[in-house]
Amino acid sequence: MKITIIGSGAMGCLFGGLLAEAGADVHLLDIWEEHVQALNAYGVSISSSGEERHIPVQASTDPKKIQQTDLALIFVKHAQTAKAAQTATSLLGKHGALLTLQNGMGNAEILTEAAGKDRVICGTTAQGAMILGPGRIQHSGTGKTVIGMWEGKEHCLLHEVAAILSNASLDTSTTEDIRPVLWSKLFANVGINAITALTNIRNGELLDLPETRELVNSAVQEALEVASAYDISVSPDALEQVFNIARATAPNRSSMGQDIDSGRVTEIEAINGYILDLAEKSGISVPINKALTALIKTLQSHYE
């Protein structure tokens, strides 16, 4: 199976590097020229548990230099999904598939419009990574990856993709209904990302003050109400799971926090903004998510 990683930032490099290390035929695609040059010259450097290893990879900034692919693994930010979808469909073979492990919601719909519902596989991953510099990442957390079809019939590559990822030390399982899994991840993002980004704290510090815990609680409760309105099946302990994730990732800076720190556009529209959009369509009031969305948008519009 030929695999192309579209969006080879921290997570793209983690998956691409581990796949390459396991012997997969993988090519990394990214727009950051210096990063791509470093990847080709030195391989991807993965730091984990105080150790650093270099894994040779193939990388490019030009999709025209990449041969027809069987699987396009999408890791770009939400704002770049439409462009990534065009690139991916131009590279896919006749029986190829797209797999998105992106943060937030709304990406699958964009990919489906470009490629068709029977070619779009969605998932979530508890793996974590941070960019340290061109060609260098920190593997900051491990965990399960779950994938499934967004809405079409089961793709012939679904179980093979799970096996290939698992063989690369990326423990992956499949599910017949991916939506509850995606929403569970969304609840965590809703409760953690914007608040940590705005307050310049790490995930575990959300638990330090009752006022902060109440803010997390309110944001997630609003998201749970929206999920119920759209008949999304959710775990009865969904809120507690968010706090457990904050504890388990206590030393980490959230992905949105990293974006704010680096002056990048965030994925607020695919997280709290997604909840706000669905709430407005169904007449539900979500004042906390509305405020968090507005504050992040204000902050990122005034980068120096």
C-alpha positions in Angstrom: 0.0 0.0 0.0 1.3 3.4 -1.0 0.6 6.0 1.7 0.8 9.8 1.4 0.8 12.0 4.5 -0.8 15.4 3.7 0.1 17.9 6.3 3.4 16.7 7.8 3.6 18.7 11.0 4.0 17.1 14.4 1.3 14.4 14.0 2.0 13.8 10.3 5.7 13.3 11.0 4.9 11.0 13.9 2.6 8.7 11.9 4.8 9.0 8.8 8.0 8.3 10.7 6.6 5.3 12.5 5.1 3.9 9.3 8.4 4.4 7.5 10.3 2.7 10.4 7.9 -0.3 10.1 8.7 -0.6 6.4 5.6 1.0 4.9 5.8 2.8 1.5 5.1 6.3 2.7 5.7 9.8 1.4 5.3 13.1 3.4 3.8 16.2 1.9 4.0 19.6 3.4 4.3 23.3 2.4 7.1 24.2 4.9 10.2 24.2 2.7 12.8 24.2 5.5 11.0 21.4 7.3 10.8 19.2 4.1 14.5 19.9 3.4 15.4 18.7 6.9 13.3 15.6 6.6 15.0 14.6 3.3 18.5 15.4 4.6 18.3 13.9 8.0 15.1 12.0 8.3 12.4 12.7 10.9 13.9 13.1 14.4 11.5 11.7 17.1 12.3 12.4 20.7 10.6 10.2 23.3 11.4 9.3 26.9 14.7 11.1 26.8 15.8 9.3 23.7 16.1 10.6 20.1 16.1 8.5 16.9 16.3 9.5 13.2 14.1 7.7 10.7 14.7 8.2 7.0 11.7 9.4 5.1 10.7 10.8 1.7 9.2 14.3 1.8 8.1 16.9 -0.8 6.4 20.3 -1.1 5.1 19.4 -4.6 2.3 16.8 -4.9 3.2 16.4 -8.6 6.3 14.6 -7.5 4.3 12.0 -5.6 3.1 8.9 -7.4 -0.5 7.6 -7.3 -1.4 6.7 -3.7 -3.7 4.1 -2.1 -4.2 6.0 1.1 -4.0 9.7 1.8 -3.7 10.4 5.5 -4.9 13.9 6.2 -3.3 15.9 9.1 -3.7 19.5 8.0 -5.4 22.1 10.1 -9.2 22.5 9.5 -8.8 25.7 7.5 -6.6 23.8 5.0 -8.9 20.8 4.6 -10.6 21.9 1.3 -7.2 22.4 -0.4 -5.9 19.1 1.1 -9.0 17.3 -0.2 -8.3 18.5 -3.8 -4.6 17.4 -3.5 -5.6 14.0 -2.1 -8.2 13.2 -4.8 -5.7 14.1 -7.5 -3.3 11.5 -6.0 -5.7 8.7 -5.2 -5.8 5.5 -7.3 -9.0 4.0 -8.4 -9.6 2.1 -5.2 -7.8 4.6 -2.9 -9.2 6.1 0.3 -8.8 9.1 2.5 -8.2 8.9 6.2 -8.6 11.9 8.4 -7.3 11.9 12.0 -7.7 15.7 12.3 -8.8 17.6 15.3 -12.3 18.9 15.5 -15.4 18.3 13.3 -16.5 19.3 9.8 -13.4 17.9 8.1 -15.2 14.6 7.0 -17.9 16.6 5.3 -15.4 18.5 3.2 -13.5 15.4 2.3 -16.7 13.6 1.4 -17.8 16.4 -1.0 -14.4 16.1 -2.8 -13.9 12.3 -2.8 -17.3 10.7 -2.3 -18.7 9.1 0.9 -17.4 5.6 0.2 -13.8 6.7 0.2 -13.7 8.7 3.4 -12.4 7.0 6.6 -12.5 9.0 9.8 -10.9 8.5 13.2 -9.4 9.9 16.3 -6.1 9.2 18.0 -4.8 9.6 21.5 -1.2 9.9 20.1 0.4 13.2 20.9 3.3 15.1 19.3 4.9 18.6 19.2 7.1 20.2 16.6 10.6 21.0 18.1 12.0 22.5 14.8 12.4 21.6 11.2 12.4 17.8 10.9 12.2 17.3 14.7 9.3 16.3 16.8 8.5 15.3 20.4 6.4 12.2 20.8 4.5 13.5 23.8 1.8 10.9 24.4 0.7 7.4 23.3 -2.8 5.9 23.1 -5.3 4.2 20.9 -6.4 5.2 17.4 -10.0 4.3 16.3 -11.1 4.5 12.7 -14.4 3.9 10.8 -16.4 4.9 7.8 -17.9 8.4 8.0 -21.1 7.5 6.2 -20.5 5.3 3.2 -20.3 1.5 2.9 -17.2 -0.2 4.4 -14.1 0.5 2.3 -12.0 -2.5 1.2 -8.9 -0.9 2.8 -10.4 -0.2 6.2 -9.1 -3.2 8.1 -5.8 -3.2 6.2 -5.2 0.4 7.2 -5.8 -0.5 10.9 -3.4 -3.4 10.6 -0.7 -1.3 9.0 -1.0 1.4 11.6 -0.9 -1.2 14.4 2.2 -2.8 12.9 3.8 0.6 13.1 3.3 0.8 16.9 0.2 2.9 16.4 -2.4 0.7 18.1 -5.5 1.0 15.9 -9.0 -0.6 15.9 -12.1 -0.2 13.7 -15.7 0.6 14.6 -18.9 0.4 12.8 -20.1 3.7 14.1 -17.4 6.4 14.3 -19.6 9.3 15.3 -19.8 8.7 19.0 -16.0 8.3 19.0 -15.5 11.6 17.2 -17.9 13.4 19.6 -16.1 12.0 22.6 -12.9 13.5 21.3 -14.8 16.7 20.5 -15.9 17.0 24.1 -12.3 16.9 25.3 -11.3 19.5 22.7 -14.2 21.7 23.7 -13.4 21.6 27.4 -9.6 21.8 27.1 -8.3 23.6 24.0 -9.7 27.1 24.1 -9.5 27.6 27.8 -5.9 26.5 28.0 -5.0 28.7 25.0 -6.6 31.8 26.4 -5.2 31.4 29.9 -1.7 30.3 28.8 -1.8 27.2 31.0 -1.1 23.5 30.5 -3.8 20.8 30.5 -3.5 19.7 34.1 -3.7 23.3 35.4 -7.4 23.3 34.4 -8.0 21.2 37.5 -6.3 23.6 40.0 -9.1 26.1 40.6 -12.8 25.4 41.1 -13.6 28.4 38.9 -11.6 26.8 36.0 -13.2 23.4 36.5 -16.6 25.0 36.4 -15.8 26.7 33.1 -14.7 23.4 31.6 -17.9 21.8 33.0 -20.1 24.5 31.5 -18.5 24.3 28.0 -18.8 20.5 27.9 -22.4 20.5 29.3 -23.4 22.8 26.4 -21.8 20.5 23.9 -23.6 17.5 25.5 -26.9 19.3 25.1 -26.2 19.9 21.4 -25.2 16.3 20.9 -28.4 15.2 22.5 -30.4 17.5 20.1 -28.7 15.7 17.1 -29.3 12.2 18.5 -25.6 11.5 19.1 -25.0 8.6 21.4 -22.7 9.7 24.2 -21.2 8.1 27.2 -22.9 8.8 30.6 -19.5 9.7 32.0 -18.5 12.0 29.1 -17.7 14.9 31.3 -15.6 12.9 33.7 -13.7 11.6 30.7 -12.7 15.2 29.8 -11.3 15.7 33.2 -9.5 12.4 33.1 -7.8 13.4 29.8 -6.7 16.7 31.4 -5.1 14.7 34.2 -3.5 12.2 31.8 -2.0 14.9 29.7 -1.3 17.3 32.6 2.2 18.4 31.4 1.0 19.0 27.8 0.2 22.3 26.1 -3.0 21.8 24.1 -2.8 22.0 20.3 -4.7 25.2 20.3 -2.4 26.6 22.9 0.6 25.7 20.7 -1.1 27.5 17.8 -1.7 30.6 19.8 1.9 30.5 21.1 3.2 30.3 17.6 0.9 32.9 16.0 -1.0 30.3 13.9 -4.6 30.2 13.0 -6.4 27.8 15.4 -9.0 25.2 14.8 -11.6 27.0 16.9 -14.2 26.8 14.0 -14.0 23.0 14.1 -14.3 22.7 17.9 -16.2 25.3 20.0 -17.3 27.1 16.8 -18.7 23.8 15.5 -20.8 23.4 18.7 -21.9 27.1 18.3 -23.0 26.5 14.6 -25.0 23.4 15.4 -26.6 25.1 18.5 -27.7 28.1 16.4 -29.3 25.8 13.8 -31.3 24.1 16.5 -32.2 27.1 18.7 -30.0 26.1 21.7 -28.1 28.7 23.8 -24.4 27.9 24.3 -23.1 31.1 25.8 -19.8 29.7 27.1 -18.9 28.2 23.7 -20.0 31.4 22.0 -17.7 33.4 24.2 -14.7 31.1 23.9 -15.1 31.1 20.1 -15.3 34.9 20.0 -12.2 35.3 22.3 -10.0 32.9 20.3 -11.0 34.6 17.0 -10.3 38.0 18.5 -6.9 36.8 19.8 -5.8 35.2 16.6 -6.9 38.2 14.5 -4.5 40.5 16.4 -1.2 38.6 16.1 1.7 40.9 15.7 
